[in-house]
Short mmCIF file of C-alpha atoms in Angstrom, two decimals:
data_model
loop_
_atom_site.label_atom_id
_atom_site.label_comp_id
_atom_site.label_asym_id
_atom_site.label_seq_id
_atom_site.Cartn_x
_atom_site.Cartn_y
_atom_site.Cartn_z
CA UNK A 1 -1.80 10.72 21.97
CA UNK A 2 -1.71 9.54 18.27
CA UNK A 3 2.35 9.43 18.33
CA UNK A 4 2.04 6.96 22.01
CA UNK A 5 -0.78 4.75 20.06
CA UNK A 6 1.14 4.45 16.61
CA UNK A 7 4.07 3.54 18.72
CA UNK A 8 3.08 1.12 20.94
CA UNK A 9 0.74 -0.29 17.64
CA UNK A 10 3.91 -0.61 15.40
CA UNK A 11 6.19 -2.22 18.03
CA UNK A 12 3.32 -4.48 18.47
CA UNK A 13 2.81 -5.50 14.70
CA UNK A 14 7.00 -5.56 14.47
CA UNK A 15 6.99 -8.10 17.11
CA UNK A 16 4.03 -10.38 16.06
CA UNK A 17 5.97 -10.51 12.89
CA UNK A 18 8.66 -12.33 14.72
CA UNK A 19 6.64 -14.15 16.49
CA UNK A 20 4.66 -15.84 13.46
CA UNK A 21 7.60 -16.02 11.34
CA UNK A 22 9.14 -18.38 13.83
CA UNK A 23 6.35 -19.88 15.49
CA UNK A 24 4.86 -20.74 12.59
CA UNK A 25 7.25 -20.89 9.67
CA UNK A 26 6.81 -24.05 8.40
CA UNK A 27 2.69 -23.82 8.08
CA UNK A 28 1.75 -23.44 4.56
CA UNK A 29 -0.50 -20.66 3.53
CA UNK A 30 -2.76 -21.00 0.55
CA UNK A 31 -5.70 -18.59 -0.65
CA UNK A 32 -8.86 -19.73 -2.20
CA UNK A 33 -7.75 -18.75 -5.63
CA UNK A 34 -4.37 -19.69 -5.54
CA UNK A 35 -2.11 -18.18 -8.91
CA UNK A 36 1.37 -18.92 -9.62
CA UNK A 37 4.42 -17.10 -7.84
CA UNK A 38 5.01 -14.53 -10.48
CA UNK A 39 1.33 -13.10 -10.54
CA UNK A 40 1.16 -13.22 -6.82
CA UNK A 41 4.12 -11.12 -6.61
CA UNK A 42 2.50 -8.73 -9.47
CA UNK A 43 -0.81 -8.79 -7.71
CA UNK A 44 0.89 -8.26 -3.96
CA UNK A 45 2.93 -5.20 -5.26
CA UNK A 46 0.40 -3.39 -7.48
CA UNK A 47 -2.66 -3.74 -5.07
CA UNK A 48 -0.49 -3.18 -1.90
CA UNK A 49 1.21 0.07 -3.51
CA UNK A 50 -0.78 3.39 -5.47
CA UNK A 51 0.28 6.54 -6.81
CA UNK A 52 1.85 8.13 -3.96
CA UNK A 53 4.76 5.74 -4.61
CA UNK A 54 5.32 7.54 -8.06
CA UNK A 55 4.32 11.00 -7.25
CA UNK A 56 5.40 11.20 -3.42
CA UNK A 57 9.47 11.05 -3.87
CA UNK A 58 10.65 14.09 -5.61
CA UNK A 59 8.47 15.96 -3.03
CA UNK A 60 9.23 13.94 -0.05
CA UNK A 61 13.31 14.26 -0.98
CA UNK A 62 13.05 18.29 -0.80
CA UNK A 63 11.00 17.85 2.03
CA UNK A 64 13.96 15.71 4.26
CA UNK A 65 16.80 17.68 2.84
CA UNK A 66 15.37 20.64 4.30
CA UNK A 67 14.15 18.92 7.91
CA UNK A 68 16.48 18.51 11.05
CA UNK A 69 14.47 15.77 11.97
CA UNK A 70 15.68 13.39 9.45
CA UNK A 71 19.15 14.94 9.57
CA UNK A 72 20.30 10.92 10.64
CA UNK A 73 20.36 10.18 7.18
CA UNK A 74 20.02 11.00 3.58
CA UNK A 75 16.70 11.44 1.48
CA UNK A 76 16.54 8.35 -0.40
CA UNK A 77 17.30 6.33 2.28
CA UNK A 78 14.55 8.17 4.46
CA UNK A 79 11.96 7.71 2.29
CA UNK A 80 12.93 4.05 1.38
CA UNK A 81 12.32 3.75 5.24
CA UNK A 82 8.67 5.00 4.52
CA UNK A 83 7.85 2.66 1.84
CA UNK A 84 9.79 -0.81 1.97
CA UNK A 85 10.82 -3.51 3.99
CA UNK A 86 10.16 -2.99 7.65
CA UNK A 87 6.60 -1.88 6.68
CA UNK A 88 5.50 -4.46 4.33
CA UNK A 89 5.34 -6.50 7.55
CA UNK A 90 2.45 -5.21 8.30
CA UNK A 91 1.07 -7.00 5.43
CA UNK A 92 2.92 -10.23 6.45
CA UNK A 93 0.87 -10.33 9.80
CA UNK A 94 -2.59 -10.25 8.40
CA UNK A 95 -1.74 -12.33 5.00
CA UNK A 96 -0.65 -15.12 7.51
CA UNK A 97 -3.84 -13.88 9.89
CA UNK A 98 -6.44 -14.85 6.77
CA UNK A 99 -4.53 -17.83 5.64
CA UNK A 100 -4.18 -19.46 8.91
CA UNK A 101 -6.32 -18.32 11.40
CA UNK A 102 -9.80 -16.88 9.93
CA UNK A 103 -10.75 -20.20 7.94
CA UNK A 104 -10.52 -21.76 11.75
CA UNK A 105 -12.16 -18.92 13.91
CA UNK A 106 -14.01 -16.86 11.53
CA UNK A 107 -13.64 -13.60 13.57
CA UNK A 108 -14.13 -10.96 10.58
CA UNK A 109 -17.29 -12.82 10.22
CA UNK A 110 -18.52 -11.41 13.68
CA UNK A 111 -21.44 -8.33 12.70
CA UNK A 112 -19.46 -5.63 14.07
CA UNK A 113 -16.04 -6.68 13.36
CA UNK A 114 -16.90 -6.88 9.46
CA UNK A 115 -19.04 -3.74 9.58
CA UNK A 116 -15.47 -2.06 10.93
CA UNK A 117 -13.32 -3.99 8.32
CA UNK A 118 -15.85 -2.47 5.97
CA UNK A 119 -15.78 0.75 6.62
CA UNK A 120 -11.82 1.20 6.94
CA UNK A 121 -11.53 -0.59 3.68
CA UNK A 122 -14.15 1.74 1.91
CA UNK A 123 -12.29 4.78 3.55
CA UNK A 124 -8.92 3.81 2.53
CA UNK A 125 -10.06 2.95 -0.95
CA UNK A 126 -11.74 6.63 -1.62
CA UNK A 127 -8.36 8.03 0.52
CA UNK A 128 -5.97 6.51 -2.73
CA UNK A 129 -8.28 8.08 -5.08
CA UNK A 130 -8.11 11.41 -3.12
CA UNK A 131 -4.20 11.40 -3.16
CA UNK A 132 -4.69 11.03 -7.09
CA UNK A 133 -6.55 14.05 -6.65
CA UNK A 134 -4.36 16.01 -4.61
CA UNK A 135 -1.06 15.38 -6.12
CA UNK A 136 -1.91 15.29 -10.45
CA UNK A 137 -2.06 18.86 -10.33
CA UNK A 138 1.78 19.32 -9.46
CA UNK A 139 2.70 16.88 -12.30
CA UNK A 140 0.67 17.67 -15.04
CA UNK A 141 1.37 21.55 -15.60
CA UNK A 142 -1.58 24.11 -16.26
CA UNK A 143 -4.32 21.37 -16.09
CA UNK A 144 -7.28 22.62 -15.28
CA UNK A 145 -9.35 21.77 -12.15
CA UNK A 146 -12.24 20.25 -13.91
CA UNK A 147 -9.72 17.64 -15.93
CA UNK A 148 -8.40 16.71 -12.52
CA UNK A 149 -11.77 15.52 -11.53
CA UNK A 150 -12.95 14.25 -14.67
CA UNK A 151 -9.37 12.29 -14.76
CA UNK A 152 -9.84 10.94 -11.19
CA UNK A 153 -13.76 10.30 -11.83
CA UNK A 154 -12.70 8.01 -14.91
CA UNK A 155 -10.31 5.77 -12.78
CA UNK A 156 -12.88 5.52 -10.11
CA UNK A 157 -15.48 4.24 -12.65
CA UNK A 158 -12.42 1.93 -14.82
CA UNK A 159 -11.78 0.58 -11.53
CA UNK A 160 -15.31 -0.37 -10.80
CA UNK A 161 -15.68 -1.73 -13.77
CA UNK A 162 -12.65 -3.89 -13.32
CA UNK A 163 -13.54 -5.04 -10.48
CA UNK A 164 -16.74 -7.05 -11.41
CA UNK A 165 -14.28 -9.32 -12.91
CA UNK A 166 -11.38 -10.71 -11.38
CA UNK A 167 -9.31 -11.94 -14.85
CA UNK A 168 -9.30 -8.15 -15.34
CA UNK A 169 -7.20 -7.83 -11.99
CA UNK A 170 -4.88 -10.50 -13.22
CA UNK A 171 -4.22 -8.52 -16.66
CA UNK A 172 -3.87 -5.38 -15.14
CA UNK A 173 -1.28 -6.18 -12.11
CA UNK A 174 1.06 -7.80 -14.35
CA UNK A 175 0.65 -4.94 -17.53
CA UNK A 176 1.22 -2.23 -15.01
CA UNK A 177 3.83 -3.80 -13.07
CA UNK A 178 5.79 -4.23 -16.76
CA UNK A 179 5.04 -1.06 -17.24
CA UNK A 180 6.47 0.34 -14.09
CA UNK A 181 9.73 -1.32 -14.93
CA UNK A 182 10.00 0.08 -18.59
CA UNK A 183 9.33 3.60 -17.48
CA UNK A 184 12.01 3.52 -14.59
CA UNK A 185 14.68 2.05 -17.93
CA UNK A 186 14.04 4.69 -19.95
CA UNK A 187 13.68 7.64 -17.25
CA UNK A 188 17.42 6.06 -16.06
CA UNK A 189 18.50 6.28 -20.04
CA UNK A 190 17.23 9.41 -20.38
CA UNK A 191 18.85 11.22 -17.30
CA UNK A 192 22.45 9.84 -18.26
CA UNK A 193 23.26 8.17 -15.00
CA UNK A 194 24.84 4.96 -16.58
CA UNK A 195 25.68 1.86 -14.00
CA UNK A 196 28.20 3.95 -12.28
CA UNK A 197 25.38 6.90 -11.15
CA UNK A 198 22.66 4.27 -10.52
CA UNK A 199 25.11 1.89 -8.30
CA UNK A 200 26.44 5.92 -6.82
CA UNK A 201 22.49 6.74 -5.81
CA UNK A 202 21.38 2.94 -4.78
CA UNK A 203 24.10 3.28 -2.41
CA UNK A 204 22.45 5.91 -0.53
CA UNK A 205 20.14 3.51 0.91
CA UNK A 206 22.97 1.98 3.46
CA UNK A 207 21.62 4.79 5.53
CA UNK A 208 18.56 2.94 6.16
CA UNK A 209 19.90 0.23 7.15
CA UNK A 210 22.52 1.58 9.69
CA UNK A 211 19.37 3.72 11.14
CA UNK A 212 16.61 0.72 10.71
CA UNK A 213 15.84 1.45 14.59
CA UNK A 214 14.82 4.79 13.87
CA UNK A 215 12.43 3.84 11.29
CA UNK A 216 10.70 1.50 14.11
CA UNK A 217 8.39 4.46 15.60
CA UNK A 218 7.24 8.02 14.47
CA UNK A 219 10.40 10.44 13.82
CA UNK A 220 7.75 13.33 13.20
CA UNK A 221 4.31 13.70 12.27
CA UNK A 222 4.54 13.44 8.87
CA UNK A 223 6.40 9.93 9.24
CA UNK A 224 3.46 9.42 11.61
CA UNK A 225 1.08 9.77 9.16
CA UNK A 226 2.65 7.38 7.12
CA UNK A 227 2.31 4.70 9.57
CA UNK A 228 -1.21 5.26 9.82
CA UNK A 229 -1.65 5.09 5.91
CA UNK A 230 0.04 1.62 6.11
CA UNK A 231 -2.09 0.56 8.99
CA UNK A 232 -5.11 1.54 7.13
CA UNK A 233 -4.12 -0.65 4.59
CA UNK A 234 -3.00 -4.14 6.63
CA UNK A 235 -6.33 -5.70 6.72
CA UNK A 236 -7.44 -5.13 3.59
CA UNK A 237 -3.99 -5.86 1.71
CA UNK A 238 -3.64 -9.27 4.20
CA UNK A 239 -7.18 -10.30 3.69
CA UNK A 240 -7.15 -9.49 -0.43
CA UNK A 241 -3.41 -11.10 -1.02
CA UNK A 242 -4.12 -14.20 1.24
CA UNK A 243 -6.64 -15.21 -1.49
CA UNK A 244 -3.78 -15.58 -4.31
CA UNK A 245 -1.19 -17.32 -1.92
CA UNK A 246 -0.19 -21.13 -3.76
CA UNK A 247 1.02 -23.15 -0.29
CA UNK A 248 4.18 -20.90 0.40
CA UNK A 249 5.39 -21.56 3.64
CA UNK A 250 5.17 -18.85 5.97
CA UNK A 251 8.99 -18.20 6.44
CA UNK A 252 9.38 -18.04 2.72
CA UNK A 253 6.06 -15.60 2.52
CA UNK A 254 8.22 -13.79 5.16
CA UNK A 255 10.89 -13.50 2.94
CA UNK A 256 9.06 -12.35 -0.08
CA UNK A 257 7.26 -9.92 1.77
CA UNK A 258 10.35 -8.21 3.21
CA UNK A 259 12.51 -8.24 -0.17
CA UNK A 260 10.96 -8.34 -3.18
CA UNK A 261 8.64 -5.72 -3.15
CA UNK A 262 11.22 -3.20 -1.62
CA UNK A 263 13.99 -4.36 -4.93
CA UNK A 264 11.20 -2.26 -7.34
CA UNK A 265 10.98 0.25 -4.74
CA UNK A 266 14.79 0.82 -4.13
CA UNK A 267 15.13 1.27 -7.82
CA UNK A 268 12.59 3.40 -8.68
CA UNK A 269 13.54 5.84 -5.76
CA UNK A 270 17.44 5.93 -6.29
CA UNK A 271 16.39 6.89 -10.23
CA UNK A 272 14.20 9.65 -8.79
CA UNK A 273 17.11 10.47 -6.21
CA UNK A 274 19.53 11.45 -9.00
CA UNK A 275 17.45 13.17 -10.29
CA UNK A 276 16.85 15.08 -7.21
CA UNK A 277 20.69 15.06 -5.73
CA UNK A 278 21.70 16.36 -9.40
CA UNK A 279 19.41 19.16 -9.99
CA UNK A 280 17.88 17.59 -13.25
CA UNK A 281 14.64 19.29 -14.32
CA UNK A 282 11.67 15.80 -14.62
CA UNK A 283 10.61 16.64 -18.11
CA UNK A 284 7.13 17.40 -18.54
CA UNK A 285 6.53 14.38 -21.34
CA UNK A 286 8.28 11.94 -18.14
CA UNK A 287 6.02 13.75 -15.84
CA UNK A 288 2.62 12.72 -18.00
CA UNK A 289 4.55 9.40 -17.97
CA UNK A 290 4.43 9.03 -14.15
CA UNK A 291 0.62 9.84 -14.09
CA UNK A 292 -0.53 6.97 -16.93
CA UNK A 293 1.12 4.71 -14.77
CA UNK A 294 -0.01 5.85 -11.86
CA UNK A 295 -4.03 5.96 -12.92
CA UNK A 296 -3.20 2.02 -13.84
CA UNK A 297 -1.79 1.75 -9.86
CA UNK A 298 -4.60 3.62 -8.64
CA UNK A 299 -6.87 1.31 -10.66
CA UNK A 300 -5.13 -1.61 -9.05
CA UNK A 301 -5.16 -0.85 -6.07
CA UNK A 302 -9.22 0.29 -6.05
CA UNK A 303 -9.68 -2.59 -8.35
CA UNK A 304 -8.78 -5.03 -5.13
CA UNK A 305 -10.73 -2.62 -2.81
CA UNK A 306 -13.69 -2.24 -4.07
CA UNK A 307 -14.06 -6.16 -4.74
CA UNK A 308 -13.14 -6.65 -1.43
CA UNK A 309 -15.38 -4.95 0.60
CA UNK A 310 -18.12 -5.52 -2.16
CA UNK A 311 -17.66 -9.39 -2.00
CA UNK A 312 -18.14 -8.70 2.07
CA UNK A 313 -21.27 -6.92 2.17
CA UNK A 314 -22.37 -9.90 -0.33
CA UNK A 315 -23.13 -6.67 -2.73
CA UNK A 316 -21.19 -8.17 -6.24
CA UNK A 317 -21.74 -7.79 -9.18
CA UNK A 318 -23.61 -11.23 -10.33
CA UNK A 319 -25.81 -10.62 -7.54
CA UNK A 320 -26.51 -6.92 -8.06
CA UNK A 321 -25.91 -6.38 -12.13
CA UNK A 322 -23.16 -5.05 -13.70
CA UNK A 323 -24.57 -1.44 -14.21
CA UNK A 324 -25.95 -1.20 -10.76
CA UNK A 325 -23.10 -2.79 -9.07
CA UNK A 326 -20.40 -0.13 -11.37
CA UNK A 327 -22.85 2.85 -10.61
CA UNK A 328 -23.02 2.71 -6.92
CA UNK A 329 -19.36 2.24 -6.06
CA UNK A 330 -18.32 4.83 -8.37
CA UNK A 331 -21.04 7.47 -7.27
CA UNK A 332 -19.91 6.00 -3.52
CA UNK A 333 -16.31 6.51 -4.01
CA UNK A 334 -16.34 9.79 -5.82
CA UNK A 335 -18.40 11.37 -2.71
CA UNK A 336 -15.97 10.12 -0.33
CA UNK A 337 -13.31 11.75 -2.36
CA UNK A 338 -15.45 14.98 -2.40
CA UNK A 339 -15.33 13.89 1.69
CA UNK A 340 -11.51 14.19 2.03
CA UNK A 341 -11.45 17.01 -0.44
CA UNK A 342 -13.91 19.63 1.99
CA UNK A 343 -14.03 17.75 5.36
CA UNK A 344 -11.33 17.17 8.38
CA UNK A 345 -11.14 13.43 7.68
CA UNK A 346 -7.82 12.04 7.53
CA UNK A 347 -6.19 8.75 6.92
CA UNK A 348 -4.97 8.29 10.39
CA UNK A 349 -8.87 8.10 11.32
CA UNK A 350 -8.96 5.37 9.64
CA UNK A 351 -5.76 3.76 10.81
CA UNK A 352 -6.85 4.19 14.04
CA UNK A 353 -9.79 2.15 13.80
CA UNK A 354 -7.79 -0.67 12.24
CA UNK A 355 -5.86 -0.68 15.42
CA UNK A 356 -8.74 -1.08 17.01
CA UNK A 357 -9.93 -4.21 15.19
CA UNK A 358 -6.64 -5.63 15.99
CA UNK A 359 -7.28 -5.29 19.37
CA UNK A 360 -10.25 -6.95 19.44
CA UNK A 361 -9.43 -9.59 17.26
CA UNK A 362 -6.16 -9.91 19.45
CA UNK A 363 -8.53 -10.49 22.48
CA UNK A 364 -10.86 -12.92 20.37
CA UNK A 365 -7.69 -14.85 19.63
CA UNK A 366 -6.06 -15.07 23.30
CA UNK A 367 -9.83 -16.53 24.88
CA UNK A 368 -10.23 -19.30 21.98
CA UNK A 369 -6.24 -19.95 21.44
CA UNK A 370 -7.04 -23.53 22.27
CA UNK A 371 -8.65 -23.69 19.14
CA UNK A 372 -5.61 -21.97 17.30
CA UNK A 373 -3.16 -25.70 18.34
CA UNK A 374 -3.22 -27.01 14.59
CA UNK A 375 -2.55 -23.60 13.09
CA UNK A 376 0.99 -24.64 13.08
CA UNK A 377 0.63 -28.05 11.43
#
């Protein structure tokens, strides 16, 4: 049952992504706190993206090599399928959703509606920390369990913190996204590919695009659960990003959407995949490396959470206090992570009820459409 309803879910996000992109690519969509191109494409990547893009590959690559069911192509350019360009549409549909239609019908507004938004955004945000959790363990050799959750409590309360401010956000997307970049030039020095062995990996990800149709639904469970992770995620990403967009028309917000965030990604993993395709031992000192990033991506992407869904239960921090406001999202956040840690809950709980908001909302739409006629002006 969860394979039909991601299925019919993605083909139906895929193809409102057409639709809007050429029904209403000349519309102009513009945020309340509009910030120049650069930082929106700093802020878009960093808050839409957390650790699992830094510690996820290397395990993900043994994972397909050794899997009939992604024998259609290679590694890289399976898990490039996983993380750029056909899914960051997902994030195109509701960024154009809270630009263009919200302001007009106001439908997140609606009590149980935003009590849903709430909840999937508060369960997704304690899920990234979680992965943090999870995954530090296999890159930071020996440490003990009690440094993993003092670690992972620290970014949960840095992220809070953040949060109460939003010039913080600004800072930290754009440090961290310069950051990223650095660390993927000197992991490429350091492994000796040169141009020749980057250009040699990078070209592994033709596969993806001679087998984009297979990337369109579930191959297997595990590519399933990805799916639901980047459902889980829509809303909030669409509804957080559409705050920073500066008038971009919709076809070029299309076009940034699809591209630029999957250049970083491409590189990053084809780096990682020679690595991998080589048999080149990760260094430990490159290994710490990968986690101080990723706690500043993980701070990002909480940082954007947490204001979010604080800023729509009216609960912010100039309303609340500082202390009070940092204390109860951490102490929240930290016992949902304890939640994912010794409960059943999974991510694709979550995804599923964001499906289910988009079917509501998609039913809101349809019966007031006639108010939707100058969404296109």
């Amino acid at each position: 049952m969860l394979a039909v309803i991601i299925t019919v879910a993605t083909l139906s996000a895929y193809s409102l992504a057409v639709f809007v992109g050429t029904r209403f690519g000349n519309s102009r969509c513009i945020g309340d706190n509009p910030v120049p191109t650069l930082t929106f494409i700093a802020i878009l990547f960093t808050s839409g993206l957390d650790v699992g893009l830094l510690m996820f590959p290397l395990v993900d690559f043994k994972l397909f090599s050794e899997s009939t069911s992604y024998s259609f192509a290679n590694p890289l350019a399976i898990e490039f399928g996983l993380w750029g360009f056909l899914v960051w549409l997902f994030y195109f549909n509701t960024t154009t959703y809270f630009c263009l239609v919200e302001p007009k019908l106001k439908l997140f507004q609606i009590p149980i509606i935003k009590w849903a938004n709430n909840v999937a955004i508060v369960g997704t945000c304690a899920f990234t920390a979680y992965l943090f959790l999870s995954y530090l363990p296999d890159y930071v050799e020996g440490i003990e369990n009690q440094t993993v959750y003092g670690l992972v409590g620290f970014t949960i309360l840095f992220a809070a913190i953040s949060s109460s401010r939003i010039s913080f956000l600004k800072v930290l997307s754009l440090s961290s996204t310069v950051l990223f970049f650095l660390m993927i030039i000197l992991l490429a020095i350091s492994s000796g590919m040169g141009v020749g062995g980057f250009l040699e990996s990078m070209f592994n990800l033709k596969d993806y695009f001679l087998n984009l149709d297979r990337f369109v639904t579930p191959v297997d469970e595990y590519h399933q659960f990805y799916l639901y992770w980047w459902f889980a995620w829509s809303i909030m990403i669409g509804q957080f990003v559409a705050r920073f967009t500066n008038g971009l028309r919709t076809s070029r917000l299309l076009m940034l959407l699809l591209i630029v965030p999957s250049i970083p990604i491409s590189i990053w993993f084809s780096v990682l995949y020679h690595f991998f395709s080589n048999d080149l031992t990760l260094e430990e000192h490159w290994k710490l490396v990968m986690v101080v990033v990723g706690v500043l991506f993980v701070i990002n992407s909480l940082d954007s959470l947490i204001r979010l869904y604080s800023e729509n239960m009216g609960f912010t921090a100039a309303r609340v206090g500082n202390i009070f406001y940092v204390a109860t999202n951490s102490i929240a956040l930290a016992s949902l992570v304890l939640f994912y840690r010794f409960t059943p809950l999974k991510i694709e709980w979550i995804g599923l009820l964001v499906i289910g908001i988009y079917c509501a909302v998609g039913i809101m739409m349809y019966r007031r459409r006639d108010e939707l006629s100058s969404a296109a002006a």
